[in-house]
Coordinates of C-alpha atoms in Angstrom, one line a residue:
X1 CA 69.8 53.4 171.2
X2 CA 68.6 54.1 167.9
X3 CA 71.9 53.1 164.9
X4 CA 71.8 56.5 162.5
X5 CA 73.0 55.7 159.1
X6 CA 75.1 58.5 157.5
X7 CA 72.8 60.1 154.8
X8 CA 74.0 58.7 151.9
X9 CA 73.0 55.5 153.0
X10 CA 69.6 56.6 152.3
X11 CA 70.2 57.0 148.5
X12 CA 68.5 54.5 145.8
X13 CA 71.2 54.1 144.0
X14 CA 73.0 52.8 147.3
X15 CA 70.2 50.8 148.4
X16 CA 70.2 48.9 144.8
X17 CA 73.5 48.5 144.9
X18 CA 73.8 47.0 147.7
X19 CA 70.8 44.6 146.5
X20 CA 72.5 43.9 143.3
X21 CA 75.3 42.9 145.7
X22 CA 74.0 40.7 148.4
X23 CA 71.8 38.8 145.3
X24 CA 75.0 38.4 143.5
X25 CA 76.6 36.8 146.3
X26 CA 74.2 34.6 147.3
X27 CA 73.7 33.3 143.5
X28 CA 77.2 32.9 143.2
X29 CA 77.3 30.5 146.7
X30 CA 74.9 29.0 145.2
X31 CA 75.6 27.9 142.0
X32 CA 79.7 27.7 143.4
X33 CA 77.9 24.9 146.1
X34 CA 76.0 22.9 143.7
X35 CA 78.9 23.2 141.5
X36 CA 81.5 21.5 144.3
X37 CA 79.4 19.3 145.6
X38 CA 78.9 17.9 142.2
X39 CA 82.3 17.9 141.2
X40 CA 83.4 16.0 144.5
X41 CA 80.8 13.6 144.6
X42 CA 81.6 12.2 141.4
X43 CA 85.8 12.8 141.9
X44 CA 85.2 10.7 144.8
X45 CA 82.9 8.1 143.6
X46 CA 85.8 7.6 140.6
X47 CA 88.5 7.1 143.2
X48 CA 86.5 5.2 145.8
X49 CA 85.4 3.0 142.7
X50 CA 89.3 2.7 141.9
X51 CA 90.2 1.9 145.5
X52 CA 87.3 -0.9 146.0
X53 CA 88.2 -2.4 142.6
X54 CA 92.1 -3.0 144.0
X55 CA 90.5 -4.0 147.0
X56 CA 88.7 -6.6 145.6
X57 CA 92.3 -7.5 143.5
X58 CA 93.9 -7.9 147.0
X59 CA 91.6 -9.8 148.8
X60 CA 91.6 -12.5 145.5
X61 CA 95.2 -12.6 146.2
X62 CA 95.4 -12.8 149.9
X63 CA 93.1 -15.5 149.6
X64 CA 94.9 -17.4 147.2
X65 CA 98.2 -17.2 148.8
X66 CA 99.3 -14.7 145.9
X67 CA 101.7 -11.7 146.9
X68 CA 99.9 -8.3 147.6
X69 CA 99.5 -6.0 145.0
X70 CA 101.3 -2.4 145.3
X71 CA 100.1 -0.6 148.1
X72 CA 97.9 -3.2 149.4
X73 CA 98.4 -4.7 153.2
X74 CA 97.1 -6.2 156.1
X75 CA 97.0 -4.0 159.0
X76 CA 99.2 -1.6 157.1
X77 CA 100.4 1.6 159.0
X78 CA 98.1 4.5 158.7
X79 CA 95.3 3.0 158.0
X80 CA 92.5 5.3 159.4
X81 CA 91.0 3.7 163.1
X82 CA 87.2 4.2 162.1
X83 CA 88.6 2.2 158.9
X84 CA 90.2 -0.7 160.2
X85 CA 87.3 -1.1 163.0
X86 CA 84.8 -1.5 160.1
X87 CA 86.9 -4.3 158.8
X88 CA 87.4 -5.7 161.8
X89 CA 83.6 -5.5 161.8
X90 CA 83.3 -7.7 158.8
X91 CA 82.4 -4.6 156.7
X92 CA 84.4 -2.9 153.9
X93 CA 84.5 0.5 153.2
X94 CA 86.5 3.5 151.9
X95 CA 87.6 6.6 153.7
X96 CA 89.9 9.7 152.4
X97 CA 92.6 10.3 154.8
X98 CA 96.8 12.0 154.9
X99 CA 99.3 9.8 154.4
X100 CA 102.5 10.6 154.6
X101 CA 101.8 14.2 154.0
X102 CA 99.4 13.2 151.1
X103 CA 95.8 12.8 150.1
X104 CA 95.0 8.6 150.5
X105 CA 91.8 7.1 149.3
X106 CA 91.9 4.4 151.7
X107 CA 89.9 1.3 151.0
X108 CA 90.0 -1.3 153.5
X109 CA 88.1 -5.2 154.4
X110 CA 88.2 -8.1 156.5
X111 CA 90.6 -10.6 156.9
X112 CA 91.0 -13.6 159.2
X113 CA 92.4 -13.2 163.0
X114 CA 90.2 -9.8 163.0
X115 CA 93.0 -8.0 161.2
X116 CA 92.2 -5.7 158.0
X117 CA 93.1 -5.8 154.6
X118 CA 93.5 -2.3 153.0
X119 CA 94.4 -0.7 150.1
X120 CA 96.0 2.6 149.5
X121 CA 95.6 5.1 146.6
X122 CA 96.7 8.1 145.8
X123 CA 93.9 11.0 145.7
X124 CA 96.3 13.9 145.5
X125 CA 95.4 14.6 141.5
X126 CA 91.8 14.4 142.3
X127 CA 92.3 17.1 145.4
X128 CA 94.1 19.4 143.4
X129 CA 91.1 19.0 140.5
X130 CA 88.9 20.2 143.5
X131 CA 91.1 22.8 144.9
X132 CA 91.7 24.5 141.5
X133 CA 87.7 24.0 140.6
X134 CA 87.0 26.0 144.0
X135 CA 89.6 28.9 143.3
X136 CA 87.7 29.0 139.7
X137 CA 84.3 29.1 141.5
X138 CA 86.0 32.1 143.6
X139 CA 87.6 34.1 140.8
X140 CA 84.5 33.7 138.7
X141 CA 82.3 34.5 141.1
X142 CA 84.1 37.4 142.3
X143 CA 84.3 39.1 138.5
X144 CA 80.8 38.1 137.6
X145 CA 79.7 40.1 140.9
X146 CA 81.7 43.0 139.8
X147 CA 80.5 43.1 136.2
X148 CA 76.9 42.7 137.9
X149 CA 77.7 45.5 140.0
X150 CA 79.1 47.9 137.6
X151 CA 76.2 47.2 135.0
X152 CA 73.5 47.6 137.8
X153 CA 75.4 50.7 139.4
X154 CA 75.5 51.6 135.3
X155 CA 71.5 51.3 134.6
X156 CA 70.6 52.5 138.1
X157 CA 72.3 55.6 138.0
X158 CA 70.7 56.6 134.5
X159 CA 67.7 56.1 136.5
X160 CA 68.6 58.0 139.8
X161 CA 69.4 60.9 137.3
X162 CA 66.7 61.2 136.2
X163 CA 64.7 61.6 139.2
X164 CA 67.7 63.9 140.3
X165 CA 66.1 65.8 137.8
X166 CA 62.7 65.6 138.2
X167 CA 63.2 66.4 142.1
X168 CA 65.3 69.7 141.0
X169 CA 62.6 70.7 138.8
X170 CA 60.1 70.5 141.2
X171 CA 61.8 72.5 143.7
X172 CA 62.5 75.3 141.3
X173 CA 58.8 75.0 140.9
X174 CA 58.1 75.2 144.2
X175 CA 60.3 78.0 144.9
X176 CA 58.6 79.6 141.6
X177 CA 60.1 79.2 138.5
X178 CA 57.0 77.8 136.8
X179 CA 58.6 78.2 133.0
X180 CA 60.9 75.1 134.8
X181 CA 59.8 71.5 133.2
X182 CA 62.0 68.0 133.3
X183 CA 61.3 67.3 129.7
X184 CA 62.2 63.8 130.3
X185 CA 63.4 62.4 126.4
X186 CA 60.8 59.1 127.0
X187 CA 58.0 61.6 128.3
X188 CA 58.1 63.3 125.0
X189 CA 59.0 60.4 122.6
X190 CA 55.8 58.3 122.5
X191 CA 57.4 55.5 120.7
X192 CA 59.7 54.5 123.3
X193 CA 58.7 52.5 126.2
X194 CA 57.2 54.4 128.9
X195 CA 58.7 54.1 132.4
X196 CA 57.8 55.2 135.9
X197 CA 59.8 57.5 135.9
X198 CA 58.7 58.8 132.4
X199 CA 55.1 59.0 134.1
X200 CA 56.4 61.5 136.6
X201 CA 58.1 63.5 134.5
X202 CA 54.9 64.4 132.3
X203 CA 52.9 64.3 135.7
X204 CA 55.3 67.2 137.0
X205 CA 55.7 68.9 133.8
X206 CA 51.4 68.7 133.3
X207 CA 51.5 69.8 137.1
X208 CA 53.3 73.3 136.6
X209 CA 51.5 74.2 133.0
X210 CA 48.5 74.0 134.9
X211 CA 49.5 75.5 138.0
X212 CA 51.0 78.3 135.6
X213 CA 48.0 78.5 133.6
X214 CA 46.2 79.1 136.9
X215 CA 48.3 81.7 138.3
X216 CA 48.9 83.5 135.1
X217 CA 44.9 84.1 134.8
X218 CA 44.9 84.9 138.4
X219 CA 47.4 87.5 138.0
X220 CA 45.6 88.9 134.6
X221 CA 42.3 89.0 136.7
X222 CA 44.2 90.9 139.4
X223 CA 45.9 93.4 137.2
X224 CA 42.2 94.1 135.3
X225 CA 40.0 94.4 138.4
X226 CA 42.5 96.7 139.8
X227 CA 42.8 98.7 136.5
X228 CA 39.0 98.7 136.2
X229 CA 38.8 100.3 139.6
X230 CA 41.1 102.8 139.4
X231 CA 38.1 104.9 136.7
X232 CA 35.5 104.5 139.1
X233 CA 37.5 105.3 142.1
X234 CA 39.4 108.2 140.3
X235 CA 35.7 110.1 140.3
X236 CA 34.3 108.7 143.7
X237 CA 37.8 110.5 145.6
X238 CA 36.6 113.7 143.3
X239 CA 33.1 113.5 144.3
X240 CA 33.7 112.8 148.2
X241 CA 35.6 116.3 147.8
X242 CA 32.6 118.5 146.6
X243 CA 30.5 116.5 149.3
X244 CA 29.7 119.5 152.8
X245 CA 31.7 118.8 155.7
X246 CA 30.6 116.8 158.1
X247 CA 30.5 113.0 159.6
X248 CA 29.4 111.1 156.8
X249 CA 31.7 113.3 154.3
X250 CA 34.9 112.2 156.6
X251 CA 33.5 108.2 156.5
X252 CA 32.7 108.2 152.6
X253 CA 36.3 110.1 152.5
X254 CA 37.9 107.6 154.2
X255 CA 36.2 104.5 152.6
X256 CA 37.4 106.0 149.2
X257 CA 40.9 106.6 150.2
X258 CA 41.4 103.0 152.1
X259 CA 39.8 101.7 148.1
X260 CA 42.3 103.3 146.3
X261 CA 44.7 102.0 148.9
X262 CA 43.9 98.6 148.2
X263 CA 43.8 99.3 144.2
X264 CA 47.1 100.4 144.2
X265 CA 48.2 97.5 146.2
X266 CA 46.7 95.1 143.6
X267 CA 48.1 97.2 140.9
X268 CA 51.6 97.1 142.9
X269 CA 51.7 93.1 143.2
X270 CA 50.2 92.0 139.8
X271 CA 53.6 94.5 138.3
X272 CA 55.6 92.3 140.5
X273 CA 53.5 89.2 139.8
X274 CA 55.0 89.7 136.3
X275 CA 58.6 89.8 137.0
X276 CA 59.6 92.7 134.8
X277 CA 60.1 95.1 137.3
X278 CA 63.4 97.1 136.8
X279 CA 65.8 98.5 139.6
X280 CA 66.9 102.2 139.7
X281 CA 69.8 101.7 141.0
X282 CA 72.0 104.4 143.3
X283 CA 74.3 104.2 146.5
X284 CA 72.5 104.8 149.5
X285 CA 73.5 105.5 153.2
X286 CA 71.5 103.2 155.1
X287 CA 70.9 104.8 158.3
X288 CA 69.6 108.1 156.2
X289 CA 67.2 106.1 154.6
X290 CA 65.7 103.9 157.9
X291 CA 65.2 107.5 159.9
X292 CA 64.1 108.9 156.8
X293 CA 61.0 106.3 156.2
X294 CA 60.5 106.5 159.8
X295 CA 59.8 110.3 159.5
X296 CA 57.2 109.8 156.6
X297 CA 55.3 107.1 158.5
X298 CA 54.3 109.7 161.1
X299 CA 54.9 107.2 163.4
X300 CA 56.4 107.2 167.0
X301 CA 59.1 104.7 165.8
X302 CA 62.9 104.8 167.4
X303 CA 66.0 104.4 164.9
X304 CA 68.6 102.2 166.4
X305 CA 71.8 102.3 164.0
X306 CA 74.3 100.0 165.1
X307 CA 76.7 99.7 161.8
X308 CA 75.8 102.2 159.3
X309 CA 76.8 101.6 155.9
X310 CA 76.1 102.2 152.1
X311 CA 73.9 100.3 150.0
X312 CA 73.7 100.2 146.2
X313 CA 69.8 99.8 146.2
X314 CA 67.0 100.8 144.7
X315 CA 65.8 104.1 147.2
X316 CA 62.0 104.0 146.3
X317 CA 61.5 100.4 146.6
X318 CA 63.6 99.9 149.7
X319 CA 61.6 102.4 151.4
X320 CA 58.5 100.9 150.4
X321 CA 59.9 97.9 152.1
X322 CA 60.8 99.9 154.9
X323 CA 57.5 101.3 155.4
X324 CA 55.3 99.1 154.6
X325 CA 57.2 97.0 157.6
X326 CA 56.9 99.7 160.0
X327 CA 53.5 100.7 159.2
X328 CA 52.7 96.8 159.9
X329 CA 54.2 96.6 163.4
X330 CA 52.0 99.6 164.3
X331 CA 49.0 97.9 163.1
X332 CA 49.3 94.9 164.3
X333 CA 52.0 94.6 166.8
X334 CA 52.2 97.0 170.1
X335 CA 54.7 99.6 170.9
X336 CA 57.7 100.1 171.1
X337 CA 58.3 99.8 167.6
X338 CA 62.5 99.3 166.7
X339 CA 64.3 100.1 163.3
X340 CA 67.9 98.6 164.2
X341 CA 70.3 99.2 161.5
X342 CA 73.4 96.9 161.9
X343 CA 75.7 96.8 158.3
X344 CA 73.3 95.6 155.5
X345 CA 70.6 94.3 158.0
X346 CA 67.8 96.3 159.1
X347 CA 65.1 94.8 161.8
X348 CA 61.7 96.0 162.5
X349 CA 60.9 94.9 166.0
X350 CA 57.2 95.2 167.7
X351 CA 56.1 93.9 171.1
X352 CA 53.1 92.5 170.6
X353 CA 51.6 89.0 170.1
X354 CA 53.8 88.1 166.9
X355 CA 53.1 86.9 163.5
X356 CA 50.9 83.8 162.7
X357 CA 52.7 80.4 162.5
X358 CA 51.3 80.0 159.1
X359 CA 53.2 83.4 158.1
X360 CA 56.7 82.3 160.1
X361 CA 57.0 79.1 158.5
X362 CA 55.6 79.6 154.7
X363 CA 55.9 83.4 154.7
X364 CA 53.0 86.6 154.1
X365 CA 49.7 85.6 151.8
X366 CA 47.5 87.7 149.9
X367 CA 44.2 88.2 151.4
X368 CA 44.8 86.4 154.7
X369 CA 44.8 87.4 158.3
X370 CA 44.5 85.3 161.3
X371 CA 43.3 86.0 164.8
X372 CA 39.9 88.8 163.8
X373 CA 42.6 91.1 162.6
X374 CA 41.8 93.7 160.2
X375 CA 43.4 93.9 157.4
X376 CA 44.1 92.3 153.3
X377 CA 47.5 90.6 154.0
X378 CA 49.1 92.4 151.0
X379 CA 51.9 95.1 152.8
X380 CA 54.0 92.2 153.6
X381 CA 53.0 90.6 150.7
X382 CA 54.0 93.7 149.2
X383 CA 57.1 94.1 151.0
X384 CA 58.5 90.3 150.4
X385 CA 57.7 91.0 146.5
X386 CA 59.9 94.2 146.6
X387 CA 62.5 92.7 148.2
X388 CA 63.3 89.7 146.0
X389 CA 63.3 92.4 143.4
X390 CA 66.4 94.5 145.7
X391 CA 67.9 90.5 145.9
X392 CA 67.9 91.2 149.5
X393 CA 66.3 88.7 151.7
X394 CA 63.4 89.4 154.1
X395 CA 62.8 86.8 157.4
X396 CA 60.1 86.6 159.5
X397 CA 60.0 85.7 163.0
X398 CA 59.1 85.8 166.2
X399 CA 61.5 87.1 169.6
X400 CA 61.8 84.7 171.9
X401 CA 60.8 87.4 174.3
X402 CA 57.5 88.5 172.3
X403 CA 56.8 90.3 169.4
X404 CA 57.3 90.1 165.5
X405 CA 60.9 90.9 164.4
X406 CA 60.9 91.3 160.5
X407 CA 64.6 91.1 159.2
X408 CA 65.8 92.9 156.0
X409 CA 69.4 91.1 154.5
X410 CA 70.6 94.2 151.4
X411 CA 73.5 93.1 149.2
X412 CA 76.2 95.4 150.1
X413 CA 77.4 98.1 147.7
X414 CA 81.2 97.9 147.1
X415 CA 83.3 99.2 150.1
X416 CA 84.3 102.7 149.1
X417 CA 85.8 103.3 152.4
X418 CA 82.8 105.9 153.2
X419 CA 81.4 103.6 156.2
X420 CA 80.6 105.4 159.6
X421 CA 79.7 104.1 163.0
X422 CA 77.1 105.5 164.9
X423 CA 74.8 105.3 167.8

């Protein structure tokens, strides 16, 4: 079984933390090791030194007869075993040991009959030097980690904001506000040193003038083919009229109408390519206006209201939405069609094969259609452009039991208590 971190685990400015951290700590065992070891070994040496010096005092004594010096003896209670076996040995040696409740350097030799000769010193100073040089190396250690810490938390963070930034820039971009730039302060100033990040930021920011360069020319070319078009087309439609009845008068007729269907359409998405398009606002009874779309479309379409309700909307636009919907489940879906009204959401249901997975996942494109169907890919295109401009939302999707359900989200007008229920 795979462990699953919580998600802020995942953060950098977690991850350096704890990096910051776990180098700390093992720099300050370290140096705290080296440190103790040093301090011991040479506390030590100075008392063995001490206790082999009286040793050597006590055995000049004990072999001329003299009294013992303090604290020197032969067998002498509590001398360590491994101790007094050495001397017994014919070695000397020294060994730190309790007695009587305190640190002893014990220092110890032969004598004759096999017995030892030993001398006791105190080490009890020299332990507490080591104890209080460990608690030291604790405290120390403990607030240099913490000053690390903060200071890397400190320079990380300034770092992890930054590319908080850039990453919110980028998804404004991507969600298409391409006036949106990080303007990162080194990006722009030169003279300072340039970071990785810093190289992002003017990546991103060179990214999105181009890409807005791109689109912005795109649009212009849009909005002037479509405006060059309408001239020409204008005195084709007129001239398809004066043409005799007939066959090829009803296919030139109908060639010219589906052109100045598509014109308009161009015209229609480069005004909302701009973003300057203004709502006419008014309060609308929802219902009303689904069955009264459905009427124009000419369509055999069924009107399902669930929740009627009133809508401050803008009529012409949401019916464009509304129609252009409808007309698309005709032409691409299968009967029965289904307007179903419920509150502020209105879904427009077909039975056919469903939309493309390209369309359900990044939404309608201009100009393409999947699958040999006919068609420009610009009335949802259309449709999705109007409705950002209503602020209502517009999801595509496909029933679990077939077909293409388009779903319509209005803001809802202010309750005015003039809400009906009908079926």
């Amino acid at each position: 079984m795979r462990l699953t971190l919580p998600r802020w685990s995942g953060t950098l400015a977690v991850k350096a933390a704890v990096f910051i951290t776990v180098m700390c700590c093992a720099l300050a065992a370290l140096l705290g090791v080296l440190v103790h070891v040093s301090v011991t070994n040479q506390t030590v040496g100075q008392a063995r030194d001490l206790a082999l010096a009286r040793l050597q005092d006590a055995t000049t004594a004990y072999e001329a007869g003299d009294p013992l010096t303090p604290g020197a003896g032969v067998d002498p209670e509590g001398l360590p075993a491994p101790l007094r076996s050495l001397a017994a040995a014919g070695e000397r040696g020294t060994m730190v040991d309790e007695h009587e409740g305190r640190p002893t350097m014990w220092a110890a030799g032969p004598a004759d009959g096999g017995r030892a000769l030993a001398v006791a010193v105190d080490y009890s100073q020299q332990a507490r030097t080591i104890d209080g040089l460990d608690r030291a190396i604790g405290w120390s250690s403990a607030l240099a980690i913490g000053a690390t810490v903060l200071v890397g938390a400190f320079a990380v963070t300034r770092v992890t904001r930054r590319l908080h930034t850039t990453a919110r820039v980028a998804r404004r971009i991507s969600a298409g506000d391409l006036d949106a730039r990080v303007n990162d302060p080194r990006a722009r100033d030169r003279t300072r040193p340039q970071d990785e990040v810093a190289a992002v930021a003017a990546a991103l920011d060179s990214m999105a003038a181009s890409l807005q360069g791109k689109l912005l020319a795109e649009q212009r070319f849009t909005a002037d083919v479509a405006h060059e078009l309408r001239t020409p087309l204008t005195g084709l439609h007129a001239a398809a009229e004066l043409l005799p009845p007939g066959r090829p008068t009803e296919l030139v007729r109908d060639r010219v109408a589906a052109l100045r269907t598509l014109t308009e359409d161009l015209l229609e998405i480069s005004r909302l390519d701009t973003g300057r398009e203004r709502l006419d606002l008014d309060t609308e009874e929802l219902g009303a206006l689904a069955e009264r779309v459905v009427r124009a479309s000419g369509t055999n379409t069924s009107v399902r209201v669930v929740r009627d309700t009133r809508v401050e909307t803008d009529r012409r636009r949401l019916e464009r939405v509304l129609g252009n919907l409808v007309a698309n489940a005709h032409k691409h879906g299968r009967p029965p069609v289904v307007v179903t009204v419920d509150g502020p959401v209105v879904t427009v249901r077909d039975h056919g094969a469903g939309y493309p997975e390209y369309l359900v996942e990044h939404g309608p494109q201009r100009f393409r259609t999947e699958g040999g169907v006919k068609g420009h890919g610009l009335g949802l295109t259309i449709a999705l452009g109007q409705a950002e401009v209503l602020g209502a939302r517009l999801e595509f999707r496909n029933a679990p039991g077939g077909g293409a359900v388009a779903r319509l989200t209005l803001p809802q007008a202010p309750p005015d208590g003039h809400t009906a229920d009908r079926e």
